[in-house]
Amino acid sequence: MNDGPADDGLLERLRSVVGEEGLRTQAQDLAPALRDWRGRFTGAARALVLPVDTAQASAVLALCHARRIPVVPQGGNTGLAGGATPDAQGRAIVLSTRRLRRIRAVDPHDDTLTAEAGCLLAEVQQAAREAGRLFPLSLAAEGSCTLGGNLATNAGGTQVLRYGNARELTLGIEAVLPDGSVFEGLRGLRKDNSGYDLKQLFIGSEGTLGVITAATLRLFTPPADQAVALAGVASLEQAVALLGQARERLGPALTAFELMSSDCLALLARQTSSRLPPLAAHPWCVLLEAGVHNPEARAADLLEQLGTEALERGRILDMVLARSLAEQEALWAMREGIPGAQARAGGNVKHDVSLPVTAMASVLARIGTALRAIDPCLQPLVFGHLGDGNLHLNVGVVPGQDAARAFALEAQINAVVFDAVLASGGSFSAEHGVGQLRRELARRTLPPVHRSLMAAVKQALDPLGIMNPGKGVA
Ligand SMILES: Cc1cc2nc3c(=O)[nH]c(=O)nc-3n(C[C@H](O)[C@H](O)[C@H](O)COP(=O)(O)OP(=O)(O)OC[C@H]3O[C@@H](n4cnc5c(N)ncnc54)[C@H](O)[C@@H]3O)c2cc1C
């Protein structure tokens, strides 16, 4: 049977491993897996392969390794750096974790949960909730992204301020190496100094070192009471000052501090039928969330006191406190609706940057001036996880202009943003990774010793270079 470019019998062998239901080769089945969420990258592949367990994933990789066939791991395909999209050559297979979907164990006493890589993040959160525990990783794509993708990109999201990013929430990992051997590291230990912490290699590796098949995660006691407030502020300097005050006043009870510019909210308002609160018209809004564990305490009291003090000190213009769960959800929906609203408006030139919080206002002002000099129609649409120093600094066009105008200036816009961010000691990728989008920038700007160490790790784990070629730094 002739089944591929090299007639190497690969598809037939893969079929014998994953069965008919685990192998897709028809163009209409492959198409969604060959395009990234933003529609910026399109690739080609011989097949979409869906193993149902670790043994099948191992056999698939062994087959590909023997034939030097590139393997592109894919979870929910919501990544924003093009990491899960194959290149255009059509030699690769896309290995989807969609059928690796079991919650293997929940241990509320040890505060651990072990789940397979293809579980949706929302399913992991739900399994923890059903056991009376909290898995705090949370992001707007949680209904579509997978645990494996979260770990492979070291995802951040809205609760990093209090609980850390995916790396800090992971205790153990099971992964299949490029030659098909299995790294069995599913341990729930808090302390283990028996050598290098090898699981860390896979977290943030964007599928370039192996396929994560399962992970053991840290769980937490959920807060007894939670509150959400929205504050209007006049400037980014004031938002940063409010962050300092909130940290001082609330300590670990502060679980989220999310920034949104009025331009982002105006775009959202133009697209949605639900009315935004009037203070959304202030230059900046901050969504604050607090959680308390003492059943005698009220989280709303903490936010109310903070708001009163911040008003007295002139740090905020106004604040509204959600009075019900529905109101809390509405405020979060506003924050989480921003990426979708920007996509529906035709997209924009995205940057996911990290900055020292103290430098944020001046760097943004500098970038704003430089962008206006390129084209007065450019409009920065800024939102993100201010509490972690992470901004989504997206550059679109003012209402009424064609989004293509920003894309045509992408190289100039990127130069302005990244020069300013890197000069201030920031990072060009806070949580979205390198993928194919930032590969050249990473190679150009990371220090030579960092790059050579990454190349040495890649060579050690994937000497044939079959794992997700053309992605990441090495
Ligand atoms: C609306 C929206 C909001 C978002 N908000 C956030 C946010 O707040 N914070 C944040 O960090 N990200 C955010 N993202 C980005 C994205 O959702 C995350 O990066 C997510 O973790 C990717 O998971 P996924 O399953 O979709 O991975 P995919 O997109 O399928 O893959 C991403 C990368 O991981 C690799 N990969 C996937 N699964 C595996 C595996 N099992 N083993 C090895 N490698 C694998 C892929 O090869 C690729 O390089 C957002 C995306 C959208 C669309």
XYZ file of C-alpha atoms and ligand atoms in Angstrom:
527
model
C 0.000 0.000 0.000
C 1.346 3.410 -0.946
C 0.605 5.595 2.087
C 2.922 8.575 2.024
C 5.592 10.630 0.342
C 8.324 8.037 0.972
C 6.030 5.018 0.757
C 7.553 3.895 4.028
C 4.538 2.027 5.371
C 4.259 4.546 8.183
C 0.503 5.065 8.035
C -0.206 1.342 7.991
C 2.052 0.833 11.014
C 0.470 3.777 12.831
C -2.992 2.342 12.097
C -1.962 -0.926 13.661
C -1.017 0.979 16.845
C -3.874 3.469 17.243
C -6.611 1.781 15.229
C -8.843 3.293 12.572
C -10.370 5.787 15.044
C -6.927 7.054 16.081
C -5.677 7.938 12.608
C -7.005 10.739 10.394
C -5.640 11.373 6.931
C -8.547 13.053 5.129
C -8.030 16.734 4.331
C -11.240 17.826 6.081
C -10.219 16.010 9.291
C -6.718 17.407 9.201
C -7.596 21.024 8.359
C -8.429 22.313 11.893
C -5.175 20.837 13.222
C -3.097 22.562 10.547
C -4.028 26.125 11.433
C -3.352 28.006 14.663
C -6.014 29.705 16.809
C -5.238 33.174 15.443
C -5.120 31.982 11.844
C -1.607 33.323 11.412
C 0.086 30.000 10.606
C -1.001 27.169 8.340
C 0.986 23.979 7.782
C 0.712 20.508 6.288
C 0.951 17.004 7.730
C 0.712 13.373 6.641
C -1.689 12.451 9.388
C -3.346 13.382 12.629
C -2.594 10.628 15.134
C -4.613 10.262 18.338
C -3.167 7.752 20.810
C -5.491 6.677 23.593
C -2.871 5.929 26.239
C 0.824 6.308 27.030
C 1.712 2.927 25.507
C 0.201 3.969 22.164
C 1.943 7.372 22.316
C 5.224 5.571 22.964
C 4.717 3.201 20.013
C 3.822 6.137 17.717
C 7.006 7.995 18.641
C 9.150 4.881 18.222
C 7.758 4.421 14.690
C 8.399 8.055 13.768
C 11.862 7.990 15.325
C 12.881 4.968 13.271
C 11.857 6.815 10.081
C 12.946 10.298 11.181
C 9.413 11.596 10.781
C 8.810 14.941 12.533
C 6.205 14.891 15.328
C 4.173 17.963 16.288
C 2.381 17.537 19.635
C -0.978 19.275 19.826
C -3.489 19.717 22.647
C -6.356 22.202 22.375
C -4.584 24.204 19.634
C -5.215 27.473 21.496
C -1.530 28.436 21.725
C -0.682 31.954 20.588
C 2.838 31.417 19.225
C 2.171 28.916 16.416
C 3.861 26.123 18.398
C 1.281 23.439 17.574
C 1.162 24.116 13.823
C 3.382 21.936 11.584
C 5.568 23.483 8.902
C 4.526 23.488 5.247
C 6.599 20.480 4.113
C 3.917 17.888 4.896
C 6.348 15.264 6.265
C 5.255 15.604 9.901
C 2.502 13.911 11.811
C 0.441 15.897 14.293
C 0.162 13.907 17.524
C -3.049 15.016 19.230
C -3.550 14.285 22.928
C -7.317 14.679 22.551
C -7.984 11.044 23.570
C -5.584 11.010 26.556
C -8.443 12.198 28.690
C -8.490 10.324 32.035
C -8.288 11.840 35.487
C -6.112 9.099 36.940
C -6.284 9.997 40.642
C -7.345 12.720 43.058
C -5.879 12.643 46.552
C -7.459 15.378 48.691
C -5.316 14.415 51.704
C -2.040 14.685 49.855
C -3.460 17.613 47.857
C -2.541 16.081 44.499
C -4.345 15.291 41.265
C -2.983 13.164 38.441
C -4.501 13.744 35.018
C -3.697 12.855 31.432
C -2.391 15.473 29.061
C -5.514 15.717 26.899
C -7.832 16.668 29.781
C -9.206 20.143 29.251
C -8.033 22.589 31.898
C -11.702 23.112 32.875
C -12.050 19.344 33.445
C -9.020 19.332 35.748
C -10.424 22.282 37.696
C -13.790 20.493 37.961
C -12.228 17.226 39.207
C -10.427 19.166 41.930
C -13.640 21.008 42.852
C -15.572 17.740 43.162
C -12.993 16.592 45.721
C -13.411 19.865 47.655
C -10.038 21.184 46.473
C -8.816 23.956 44.183
C -6.607 23.685 41.098
C -5.938 27.392 40.570
C -4.550 27.563 37.012
C -7.125 29.673 35.196
C -7.192 31.326 31.775
C -9.746 32.471 29.250
C -9.113 29.427 27.014
C -9.686 26.932 29.869
C -12.704 25.351 28.131
C -10.538 24.442 25.091
C -6.876 24.222 26.164
C -5.412 21.024 27.594
C -3.283 20.227 30.600
C -0.450 19.031 28.324
C -0.520 22.319 26.405
C -0.618 24.276 29.666
C 2.505 22.529 30.888
C 4.287 22.582 27.530
C 3.821 26.381 27.401
C 4.211 26.909 31.165
C 0.890 28.744 31.073
C 0.232 31.619 33.450
C -3.258 33.089 33.524
C -5.082 35.096 36.121
C -4.041 33.507 39.439
C -0.234 33.511 39.084
C 0.034 36.357 41.583
C -1.141 34.043 44.374
C -0.458 30.470 43.185
C 2.283 30.666 40.534
C 2.302 29.510 36.918
C 1.993 25.945 35.565
C 5.581 25.146 36.549
C 4.912 25.951 40.188
C 1.734 23.858 40.173
C 3.392 20.703 38.812
C 4.836 18.025 41.078
C 5.392 15.213 38.585
C 5.357 14.475 34.867
C 5.073 11.453 32.611
C 6.437 12.059 29.117
C 7.308 10.036 26.054
C 10.772 10.806 24.693
C 11.437 11.075 20.947
C 12.667 7.450 20.718
C 9.510 6.158 22.408
C 10.972 5.548 25.863
C 8.850 6.774 28.748
C 10.053 9.198 31.414
C 8.074 8.063 34.460
C 8.111 10.981 36.836
C 4.577 11.030 38.229
C 5.507 11.700 41.835
C 3.547 13.917 44.180
C 6.479 14.689 46.460
C 7.018 18.249 47.677
C 10.655 17.528 48.369
C 12.934 15.456 46.144
C 16.565 16.393 45.760
C 17.682 13.121 44.200
C 19.476 14.742 41.256
C 18.447 17.147 38.502
C 14.752 18.004 38.497
C 14.165 16.485 35.050
C 10.425 17.174 34.874
C 11.259 20.882 34.629
C 12.812 20.268 31.199
C 9.421 19.406 29.748
C 7.577 22.349 31.298
C 7.785 25.238 28.868
C 9.530 23.088 26.220
C 6.686 23.599 23.687
C 6.762 20.006 22.477
C 10.413 20.151 21.387
C 11.736 17.517 23.815
C 8.961 14.915 24.032
C 5.238 14.431 24.516
C 3.829 15.024 27.990
C 1.254 12.280 28.595
C 0.239 12.961 32.223
C 1.051 15.135 35.206
C 0.644 15.182 38.967
C -0.535 18.598 40.106
C -0.685 20.523 43.376
C -4.103 21.204 44.844
C -5.073 23.828 47.396
C -7.757 24.500 49.970
C -10.327 26.690 48.230
C -10.977 30.054 49.883
C -13.988 30.098 52.239
C -15.085 33.420 50.770
C -14.198 35.325 47.616
C -14.875 38.844 46.369
C -14.297 40.705 43.115
C -14.119 44.462 42.534
C -13.512 46.733 39.582
C -11.557 49.956 40.103
C -11.259 52.838 37.643
C -7.845 54.523 37.627
C -6.516 57.585 35.860
C -3.114 56.312 34.794
C -0.854 53.287 34.674
C 1.260 54.861 37.439
C -1.833 54.884 39.655
C -2.614 51.257 38.777
C 0.916 50.263 39.822
C 0.544 52.260 43.058
C -2.766 50.508 43.717
C -1.038 47.141 43.215
C 1.526 48.023 45.900
C -1.228 49.108 48.271
C -3.319 45.993 47.581
C -0.330 43.717 48.229
C 0.420 45.483 51.495
C -3.201 45.483 52.666
C -4.299 42.014 51.510
C -1.085 39.960 51.439
C -1.828 36.422 50.163
C -5.588 37.197 50.154
C -4.995 39.108 46.875
C -5.531 36.428 44.210
C -5.839 38.467 40.993
C -4.965 41.965 39.785
C -5.863 42.358 36.111
C -5.434 45.502 34.058
C -7.642 46.622 31.156
C -7.357 49.824 29.126
C -10.479 51.815 28.245
C -9.741 51.159 24.547
C -9.958 47.373 25.167
C -13.235 47.798 27.028
C -14.681 50.155 24.406
C -13.935 47.529 21.743
C -15.670 44.900 23.868
C -18.655 47.210 24.443
C -19.068 47.761 20.702
C -19.402 43.988 20.224
C -21.550 42.924 23.140
C -25.176 43.519 24.008
C -24.508 43.500 27.773
C -23.776 46.907 29.269
C -20.395 47.490 30.886
C -20.260 49.328 34.218
C -19.924 53.145 33.781
C -16.448 53.149 35.304
C -15.245 51.131 32.294
C -14.936 54.553 30.645
C -12.042 55.567 32.933
C -8.623 55.454 31.210
C -7.745 52.166 32.957
C -9.680 49.569 34.922
C -8.310 47.051 37.379
C -10.129 43.856 38.308
C -9.202 42.792 41.833
C -10.036 39.439 43.384
C -9.586 38.509 47.034
C -10.007 35.158 48.781
C -9.983 34.420 52.507
C -9.713 31.106 54.311
C -10.921 32.189 57.747
C -14.684 31.428 57.755
C -15.235 34.427 60.074
C -13.708 36.874 57.585
C -15.401 38.504 54.566
C -13.324 38.986 51.427
C -15.583 41.886 50.398
C -14.576 43.771 53.571
C -10.937 43.618 52.519
C -11.658 45.021 49.069
C -14.017 47.652 50.470
C -11.383 48.905 52.945
C -8.769 48.915 50.204
C -11.108 50.888 47.930
C -11.883 53.472 50.619
C -8.207 54.038 51.392
C -7.261 54.142 47.712
C -9.979 56.747 47.044
C -8.743 58.882 49.963
C -5.185 58.700 48.649
C -6.327 59.623 45.144
C -5.153 56.330 43.640
C -8.476 55.341 42.160
C -11.339 57.319 40.656
C -14.061 54.848 41.629
C -14.664 51.250 42.603
C -17.573 48.809 42.319
C -17.811 45.642 44.348
C -19.611 42.626 42.905
C -22.582 41.929 45.195
C -23.358 38.415 43.979
C -21.700 35.473 42.283
C -23.414 36.513 39.036
C -21.873 39.992 39.315
C -18.438 38.467 40.016
C -18.799 36.300 36.937
C -19.887 39.294 34.851
C -16.737 41.218 35.835
C -14.540 38.225 34.997
C -16.415 37.724 31.698
C -15.526 41.307 30.816
C -11.816 40.656 31.393
C -11.872 37.285 29.658
C -13.890 38.598 26.716
C -11.088 40.919 25.636
C -8.951 38.487 23.554
C -12.033 37.221 21.674
C -13.240 40.774 21.007
C -9.838 41.692 19.567
C -9.863 38.590 17.352
C -13.367 39.419 16.058
C -12.236 42.958 15.262
C -9.743 41.539 12.745
C -6.856 40.823 15.096
C -3.824 42.912 15.880
C -0.068 42.681 16.299
C 0.291 40.851 19.602
C 2.990 41.112 22.224
C 2.998 39.198 25.480
C 5.682 40.951 27.477
C 7.045 40.917 31.007
C 8.348 44.104 32.552
C 9.598 45.219 35.946
C 6.382 46.705 37.408
C 8.165 49.948 38.282
C 9.263 50.478 34.655
C 5.878 49.728 33.151
C 4.380 53.213 32.887
C 7.476 54.844 31.371
C 8.074 51.982 28.908
C 4.464 52.097 27.752
C 4.591 55.880 27.327
C 7.752 55.544 25.222
C 6.182 52.849 23.077
C 2.995 54.924 22.612
C 4.999 57.919 21.340
C 7.064 55.784 18.954
C 3.955 54.054 17.572
C 2.229 57.379 16.879
C 5.327 58.446 14.949
C 5.028 55.356 12.730
C 1.312 55.847 12.048
C -1.164 57.937 14.068
C -3.871 55.348 13.324
C -2.099 52.684 15.397
C -3.832 51.982 18.684
C -2.215 50.064 21.561
C -4.773 47.740 23.151
C -3.258 46.917 26.521
C -4.543 44.471 29.112
C -3.130 41.677 31.192
C -1.793 40.361 34.427
C -0.384 43.546 35.964
C 0.124 41.758 39.283
C 2.757 39.568 37.561
C 4.308 42.361 35.493
C 2.820 40.722 32.383
C 1.064 42.864 29.786
C -0.606 41.868 26.546
C 0.507 44.864 24.563
C -1.415 44.421 21.339
C -1.255 46.993 18.586
C -4.306 47.448 16.398
C -5.877 50.399 14.611
C -8.312 53.061 15.742
C -12.011 52.255 15.105
C -13.002 52.605 11.474
C -9.574 51.649 10.099
C -8.720 48.295 8.519
C -6.832 45.914 10.851
C -4.570 45.029 7.893
C -2.965 48.451 8.303
C -1.365 47.310 11.598
C -0.228 43.967 10.150
C 1.442 45.785 7.237
C 3.568 47.630 9.805
C 4.274 44.543 11.940
C 8.084 44.616 11.613
C 8.291 48.285 12.627
C 5.821 47.823 15.484
C 7.723 44.803 16.794
C 11.011 46.691 16.673
C 9.540 49.540 18.748
C 7.952 47.250 21.340
C 10.779 44.752 21.751
C 13.562 47.353 21.784
C 11.811 49.192 24.612
C 10.936 46.012 26.538
C 14.382 44.438 26.271
C 16.149 47.727 27.102
C 14.179 47.885 30.356
C 15.188 44.352 31.390
C 11.890 42.783 30.325
C 11.081 39.579 28.431
C 9.637 39.311 24.913
C 7.538 36.319 26.009
C 5.915 36.260 29.421
C 3.565 33.300 29.076
C 2.838 32.466 25.427
C 6.221 30.905 24.635
C 8.470 31.119 21.589
C 6.759 28.763 19.132
C 7.459 29.797 15.551
C 6.274 33.362 16.131
C 9.227 34.470 18.267
C 11.903 31.991 17.144
C 14.050 34.479 15.242
C 13.728 37.115 17.945
C 14.732 34.569 20.600
C 17.756 33.467 18.609
C 18.787 37.077 18.055
C 18.337 38.369 21.568
C 18.951 35.571 24.079
C 22.513 35.494 25.456
C 24.824 33.020 23.610
C 25.381 30.892 26.736
C 21.605 30.498 27.228
C 21.232 29.422 23.611
C 24.089 26.947 23.695
C 22.738 25.362 26.906
C 19.316 25.004 25.281
C 20.924 23.475 22.176
C 22.819 20.999 24.391
C 19.578 19.938 26.125
C 17.833 19.534 22.766
C 20.735 17.468 21.389
C 20.732 15.236 24.477
C 17.012 14.463 24.375
C 16.249 14.680 20.664
C 19.460 14.070 18.700
C 17.537 13.362 15.466
C 15.573 16.611 15.814
C 12.179 15.029 15.170
C 10.292 16.814 17.958
C 8.413 19.866 16.736
C 11.123 21.161 14.366
C 11.224 24.901 13.707
C 9.771 25.765 17.127
C 11.372 27.223 20.229
C 14.936 28.427 20.557
C 17.111 25.328 20.029
C -8.614 33.365 24.451
C -7.261 32.895 24.902
C -6.764 33.305 26.136
C -5.520 32.850 26.582
N -5.065 33.270 27.798
C -3.876 32.814 28.241
C -3.395 33.220 29.532
O -4.026 33.978 30.242
N -2.215 32.711 29.929
C -1.467 31.852 29.154
O -0.394 31.420 29.577
N -1.894 31.487 27.924
C -3.064 31.939 27.462
N -3.510 31.564 26.217
C -2.660 30.723 25.373
C -3.018 29.201 25.408
O -4.326 28.967 25.720
C -2.160 28.500 26.388
O -0.837 28.622 25.964
C -2.480 27.000 26.581
O -1.690 26.590 27.665
C -2.193 26.122 25.375
O -2.805 24.843 25.574
P -3.264 23.962 24.330
O -3.703 22.650 24.849
O -4.229 24.683 23.503
O -1.875 23.803 23.579
P -1.603 23.816 22.004
O -1.939 25.129 21.418
O -2.181 22.636 21.378
O -0.006 23.675 22.017
C 0.808 24.687 22.527
C 2.266 24.199 22.530
O 2.411 23.111 23.429
C 2.824 21.927 22.741
N 2.067 20.820 23.328
C 0.718 20.693 23.447
N 0.417 19.561 24.117
C 1.592 18.961 24.406
C 1.944 17.757 25.089
N 1.025 16.945 25.617
N 3.264 17.451 25.205
C 4.216 18.257 24.691
N 3.952 19.395 24.045
C 2.646 19.749 23.915
C 2.531 22.182 21.272
O 3.425 21.468 20.428
C 2.739 23.687 21.184
O 4.113 23.972 21.046
C -4.749 31.993 25.756
C -5.247 31.595 24.513
C -6.487 32.031 24.083
C -6.978 31.570 22.754
